[in-house]
Amino acid sequence: MKSIFRIVILGVILTSFVFAQEKKYVAGFDATVLVGKTKMAEGGVKSVLGISPGLGIGYKSYFKPLTQDNYSVYWDIGTDVLVLPFLGLGVDYRLKAGEMPIYIGANVSSRLVGLLIPIPSLNIGIYF
């Protein structure tokens, strides 16, 4: 368990160097990125890079920046277990629950099955 935690922390640190703009992070139960670094543009989240749920690398890019109280469609790509590829499409809606900027959404991606069968999932997370 400690080694998984160390891998996650190392992944967050490494992704921090990739995005040199405003420092924002994301954490949640997401089909693309469990924990990662966001790239901001036009007052919203433009893309996210981080650790995928399958202990690989995940990248999510919104077609328009995901701003407060709005939704945005995105495409995602990444790997599970560092080598198994996935590709997907989804939508996220960003809202504020108290003082916490959270997002909810849905995704359809091809995971662990050789890019053949689309698998739907629900997403929830927080930007901080």
Coordinates of N, CA and C in Angstrom, one line a residue:
M1 N 0.8 -1.2 0.0 CA 0.0 0.0 0.0 C 0.9 1.3 0.0
K2 N 2.0 1.2 0.8 CA 2.9 2.4 0.8 C 3.5 2.7 -0.6
S3 N 3.8 1.6 -1.3 CA 4.4 1.8 -2.6 C 3.4 2.4 -3.6
I4 N 2.1 2.1 -3.5 CA 1.1 2.7 -4.4 C 1.0 4.2 -4.1
F5 N 1.0 4.5 -2.8 CA 0.9 5.9 -2.3 C 2.1 6.7 -2.8
R6 N 3.3 6.1 -2.8 CA 4.5 6.7 -3.2 C 4.4 7.0 -4.7
I7 N 3.9 6.0 -5.5 CA 3.8 6.2 -6.9 C 2.8 7.3 -7.3
V8 N 1.7 7.4 -6.6 CA 0.7 8.5 -6.8 C 1.4 9.8 -6.5
I9 N 2.1 10.0 -5.4 CA 2.7 11.2 -5.0 C 3.8 11.6 -6.0
L10 N 4.6 10.6 -6.5 CA 5.6 10.9 -7.5 C 5.0 11.3 -8.8
G11 N 3.8 10.7 -9.2 CA 3.1 11.1 -10.4 C 2.6 12.5 -10.3
V12 N 2.1 13.0 -9.2 CA 1.6 14.3 -9.0 C 2.8 15.3 -9.1
I13 N 3.9 15.0 -8.5 CA 5.1 15.9 -8.6 C 5.6 16.0 -10.0
L14 N 5.6 14.9 -10.7 CA 6.1 14.9 -12.1 C 5.2 15.7 -13.0
T15 N 3.9 15.5 -12.8 CA 2.9 16.3 -13.7 C 3.0 17.7 -13.4
S16 N 3.4 18.1 -12.2 CA 3.5 19.5 -11.8 C 4.5 20.3 -12.7
F17 N 5.5 19.5 -13.1 CA 6.6 20.1 -14.0 C 6.1 20.3 -15.4
V18 N 5.1 19.5 -15.8 CA 4.6 19.6 -17.2 C 3.8 20.9 -17.4
F19 N 3.0 21.2 -16.5 CA 2.1 22.4 -16.6 C 2.8 23.5 -15.8
A20 N 3.3 24.6 -16.4 CA 4.0 25.6 -15.7 C 3.1 26.8 -15.5
Q21 N 1.8 26.8 -15.8 CA 0.9 27.9 -15.6 C 0.4 27.9 -14.2
E22 N -0.7 28.5 -14.0 CA -1.4 28.6 -12.7 C -1.5 27.2 -12.0
K23 N -1.1 27.2 -10.8 CA -1.0 25.9 -10.1 C -2.4 25.5 -9.6
K24 N -3.0 24.5 -10.2 CA -4.3 24.0 -9.8 C -4.2 22.5 -10.0
Y25 N -4.9 21.8 -9.0 CA -4.8 20.3 -9.0 C -6.2 19.8 -9.0
V26 N -6.3 18.5 -9.4 CA -7.6 17.8 -9.4 C -7.4 16.4 -8.7
A27 N -8.5 16.0 -7.9 CA -8.5 14.7 -7.3 C -9.9 14.2 -7.3
G28 N -10.1 12.9 -7.6 CA -11.4 12.4 -7.6 C -11.5 11.0 -8.1
F29 N -12.7 10.5 -8.3 CA -13.0 9.2 -9.0 C -13.4 9.5 -10.4
D30 N -12.5 9.4 -11.3 CA -12.6 9.8 -12.7 C -12.1 8.7 -13.6
A31 N -12.7 8.6 -14.8 CA -12.3 7.6 -15.7 C -10.9 7.9 -16.3
T32 N -10.5 9.1 -16.3 CA -9.2 9.5 -16.9 C -8.1 9.7 -15.9
V33 N -8.3 10.6 -15.0 CA -7.3 11.0 -14.0 C -7.8 11.0 -12.6
L34 N -7.2 10.2 -11.7 CA -7.5 10.2 -10.3 C -7.0 11.4 -9.6
V35 N -5.7 11.7 -9.9 CA -5.1 12.9 -9.3 C -4.1 13.5 -10.3
G36 N -4.1 14.8 -10.5 CA -3.3 15.4 -11.5 C -3.2 16.9 -11.4
K37 N -2.6 17.4 -12.4 CA -2.3 18.9 -12.6 C -3.2 19.4 -13.7
T38 N -3.8 20.6 -13.5 CA -4.7 21.1 -14.5 C -4.0 22.3 -15.2
K39 N -4.4 22.5 -16.4 CA -3.9 23.7 -17.2 C -5.1 24.6 -17.3
M40 N -5.0 25.8 -16.9 CA -6.1 26.8 -16.9 C -6.0 27.7 -18.2
A41 N -7.2 28.1 -18.6 CA -7.3 29.0 -19.8 C -8.7 29.7 -19.7
E42 N -8.7 31.0 -20.0 CA -10.0 31.7 -20.1 C -10.9 31.5 -18.8
G43 N -10.3 31.4 -17.6 CA -11.0 31.3 -16.4 C -11.5 29.9 -16.1
G44 N -11.1 28.9 -16.8 CA -11.5 27.6 -16.6 C -10.4 26.5 -16.8
V45 N -10.8 25.3 -16.6 CA -9.8 24.2 -16.8 C -9.8 23.8 -18.3
K46 N -8.6 23.9 -18.9 CA -8.5 23.5 -20.3 C -8.1 22.1 -20.5
S47 N -7.2 21.5 -19.6 CA -6.8 20.2 -19.7 C -6.3 19.7 -18.4
V48 N -6.2 18.3 -18.2 CA -5.7 17.7 -17.0 C -4.7 16.6 -17.4
L49 N -3.6 16.5 -16.7 CA -2.7 15.4 -16.9 C -2.3 14.8 -15.5
G50 N -2.4 13.5 -15.4 CA -2.1 12.9 -14.1 C -2.1 11.4 -14.1
I51 N -2.3 10.8 -13.0 CA -2.3 9.4 -12.8 C -3.7 8.8 -13.2
S52 N -3.8 7.8 -14.0 CA -5.0 7.2 -14.4 C -5.5 6.2 -13.4
P53 N -6.7 5.8 -13.4 CA -7.2 4.8 -12.4 C -6.5 3.5 -12.5
G54 N -6.0 3.1 -13.7 CA -5.3 1.8 -13.8 C -3.8 2.0 -13.6
L55 N -3.4 3.0 -12.8 CA -1.9 3.2 -12.5 C -1.1 3.4 -13.8
G56 N -1.6 4.2 -14.6 CA -0.9 4.7 -15.8 C -0.9 6.2 -15.9
I57 N -0.9 6.7 -17.1 CA -0.9 8.2 -17.3 C -2.2 8.5 -18.0
G58 N -2.9 9.5 -17.6 CA -4.1 10.0 -18.2 C -4.1 11.4 -18.6
Y59 N -4.7 11.8 -19.8 CA -4.8 13.1 -20.2 C -6.2 13.4 -20.7
K60 N -6.8 14.5 -20.2 CA -8.1 15.0 -20.6 C -8.0 16.4 -21.1
S61 N -8.6 16.6 -22.3 CA -8.6 17.9 -22.9 C -10.0 18.4 -23.3
Y62 N -10.4 19.5 -22.7 CA -11.8 20.0 -22.9 C -11.8 20.8 -24.3
F63 N -12.9 20.7 -25.0 CA -13.1 21.4 -26.2 C -13.2 22.9 -26.0
K64 N -13.9 23.3 -24.9 CA -13.9 24.7 -24.4 C -13.6 24.6 -22.9
P65 N -12.9 25.6 -22.3 CA -12.6 25.5 -20.9 C -13.8 25.3 -20.0
L66 N -13.6 24.4 -19.0 CA -14.6 24.0 -18.1 C -14.6 25.1 -17.0
T67 N -15.7 26.0 -17.0 CA -15.8 27.1 -16.1 C -16.9 26.8 -15.1
Q68 N -17.0 27.6 -14.0 CA -17.9 27.4 -13.0 C -19.4 27.4 -13.5
D69 N -20.2 26.5 -13.0 CA -21.6 26.4 -13.4 C -21.9 26.2 -14.9
N70 N -20.9 25.5 -15.6 CA -21.0 25.2 -17.0 C -20.5 23.8 -17.2
Y71 N -20.9 23.3 -18.4 CA -20.4 21.9 -18.8 C -19.5 22.1 -20.0
S72 N -18.7 21.1 -20.2 CA -17.8 21.0 -21.3 C -17.5 19.6 -21.8
V73 N -17.5 19.4 -23.0 CA -17.2 18.1 -23.6 C -15.7 17.9 -23.7
Y74 N -15.2 16.7 -23.5 CA -13.7 16.5 -23.6 C -13.4 15.2 -24.3
W75 N -12.2 15.0 -24.7 CA -11.7 13.8 -25.2 C -10.5 13.4 -24.2
D76 N -10.3 12.1 -24.1 CA -9.2 11.7 -23.2 C -8.4 10.5 -23.8
I77 N -7.2 10.4 -23.3 CA -6.3 9.4 -23.8 C -5.3 9.0 -22.7
G78 N -4.9 7.8 -22.7 CA -3.9 7.5 -21.6 C -3.6 6.0 -21.7
T79 N -3.0 5.6 -20.6 CA -2.6 4.2 -20.4 C -3.0 3.6 -19.1
D80 N -3.2 2.4 -19.0 CA -3.4 1.7 -17.7 C -2.2 0.7 -17.5
V81 N -1.8 0.5 -16.3 CA -0.6 -0.3 -16.0 C 0.6 0.1 -16.9
L82 N 0.7 1.4 -17.2 CA 1.7 2.0 -18.0 C 1.8 1.7 -19.4
V83 N 1.1 0.6 -19.9 CA 1.3 0.2 -21.3 C 0.0 -0.1 -22.0
L84 N -1.1 -0.3 -21.3 CA -2.4 -0.6 -22.0 C -3.1 0.7 -22.4
P85 N -3.3 1.0 -23.6 CA -3.9 2.3 -24.0 C -5.4 2.3 -23.8
F86 N -5.9 3.6 -23.7 CA -7.3 3.8 -23.7 C -7.6 5.2 -24.4
L87 N -8.8 5.3 -24.9 CA -9.2 6.5 -25.6 C -10.7 6.7 -25.2
G88 N -11.1 7.9 -25.0 CA -12.5 8.1 -24.6 C -13.0 9.5 -25.0
L89 N -14.3 9.7 -24.6 CA -15.0 10.9 -24.8 C -16.0 11.1 -23.7
G90 N -16.1 12.3 -23.2 CA -17.0 12.5 -22.0 C -17.4 14.0 -21.9
V91 N -18.2 14.2 -20.8 CA -18.7 15.5 -20.5 C -18.6 15.7 -19.0
D92 N -18.2 16.9 -18.5 CA -18.1 17.3 -17.1 C -18.9 18.5 -16.9
Y93 N -19.5 18.6 -15.7 CA -20.2 19.9 -15.3 C -19.5 20.3 -14.0
R94 N -19.1 21.6 -13.9 CA -18.4 22.1 -12.8 C -19.4 23.0 -11.9
L95 N -19.5 22.7 -10.7 CA -20.4 23.4 -9.8 C -19.6 23.7 -8.4
K96 N -20.3 24.5 -7.6 CA -19.7 24.8 -6.3 C -20.6 24.2 -5.2
A97 N -20.1 23.4 -4.4 CA -20.8 22.8 -3.3 C -20.2 23.5 -2.0
G98 N -20.8 24.5 -1.5 CA -20.2 25.3 -0.4 C -19.1 26.1 -1.0
E99 N -17.9 25.8 -0.5 CA -16.7 26.5 -1.0 C -15.9 25.6 -1.8
M100 N -16.3 24.4 -2.1 CA -15.5 23.4 -2.9 C -16.0 23.4 -4.3
P101 N -15.0 23.7 -5.3 CA -15.4 23.6 -6.7 C -15.3 22.1 -7.2
I102 N -16.4 21.5 -7.3 CA -16.4 20.1 -7.7 C -16.9 19.9 -9.1
Y103 N -16.7 18.8 -9.7 CA -17.2 18.5 -11.0 C -17.9 17.1 -11.0
I104 N -18.9 16.9 -11.8 CA -19.5 15.6 -12.0 C -19.6 15.4 -13.5
G105 N -19.6 14.2 -14.0 CA -19.6 13.9 -15.4 C -19.8 12.5 -15.8
A106 N -19.7 12.2 -17.0 CA -19.8 10.9 -17.6 C -18.8 10.7 -18.7
N107 N -18.4 9.5 -18.9 CA -17.3 9.2 -19.9 C -17.6 7.8 -20.5
V108 N -17.2 7.7 -21.8 CA -17.2 6.4 -22.5 C -15.8 6.2 -23.0
S109 N -15.2 5.2 -22.5 CA -13.8 4.9 -23.0 C -13.6 3.4 -23.2
S110 N -12.5 3.1 -23.9 CA -12.1 1.8 -24.2 C -10.9 1.4 -23.3
R111 N -11.2 0.7 -22.2 CA -10.2 0.4 -21.2 C -9.9 -1.1 -21.2
L112 N -8.6 -1.4 -21.1 CA -8.2 -2.8 -20.9 C -8.7 -3.8 -21.9
V113 N -9.4 -3.4 -23.0 CA -9.9 -4.3 -23.9 C -9.5 -4.1 -25.3
G114 N -8.3 -3.5 -25.5 CA -7.8 -3.3 -26.8 C -8.5 -2.3 -27.7
L115 N -9.1 -1.3 -27.1 CA -9.8 -0.3 -27.9 C -11.0 -0.8 -28.7
L116 N -11.7 -1.8 -28.2 CA -12.7 -2.4 -29.0 C -14.1 -2.2 -28.4
I117 N -14.3 -2.2 -27.1 CA -15.6 -2.1 -26.5 C -15.7 -0.9 -25.7
P118 N -16.6 0.1 -26.0 CA -16.7 1.3 -25.1 C -17.4 0.9 -23.8
I119 N -16.8 1.5 -22.7 CA -17.2 1.2 -21.3 C -17.6 2.6 -20.7
P120 N -18.9 2.7 -20.3 CA -19.3 4.0 -19.7 C -18.9 4.1 -18.2
S121 N -18.8 5.3 -17.7 CA -18.4 5.5 -16.3 C -18.9 6.9 -15.9
L122 N -19.1 7.1 -14.6 CA -19.4 8.3 -14.0 C -18.2 8.9 -13.3
N123 N -18.1 10.2 -13.3 CA -17.0 10.9 -12.7 C -17.4 11.9 -11.6
I124 N -16.6 12.0 -10.6 CA -16.8 13.1 -9.6 C -15.4 13.4 -9.1
G125 N -15.2 14.7 -8.8 CA -13.9 15.1 -8.3 C -14.0 16.6 -7.8
I126 N -12.8 17.0 -7.4 CA -12.7 18.4 -6.9 C -11.4 19.0 -7.5
Y127 N -11.5 20.3 -7.8 CA -10.4 21.1 -8.3 C -9.9 21.9 -7.1
F128 N -8.6 22.0 -6.8 CA -8.1 22.8 -5.7 C -6.8 23.4 -6.1

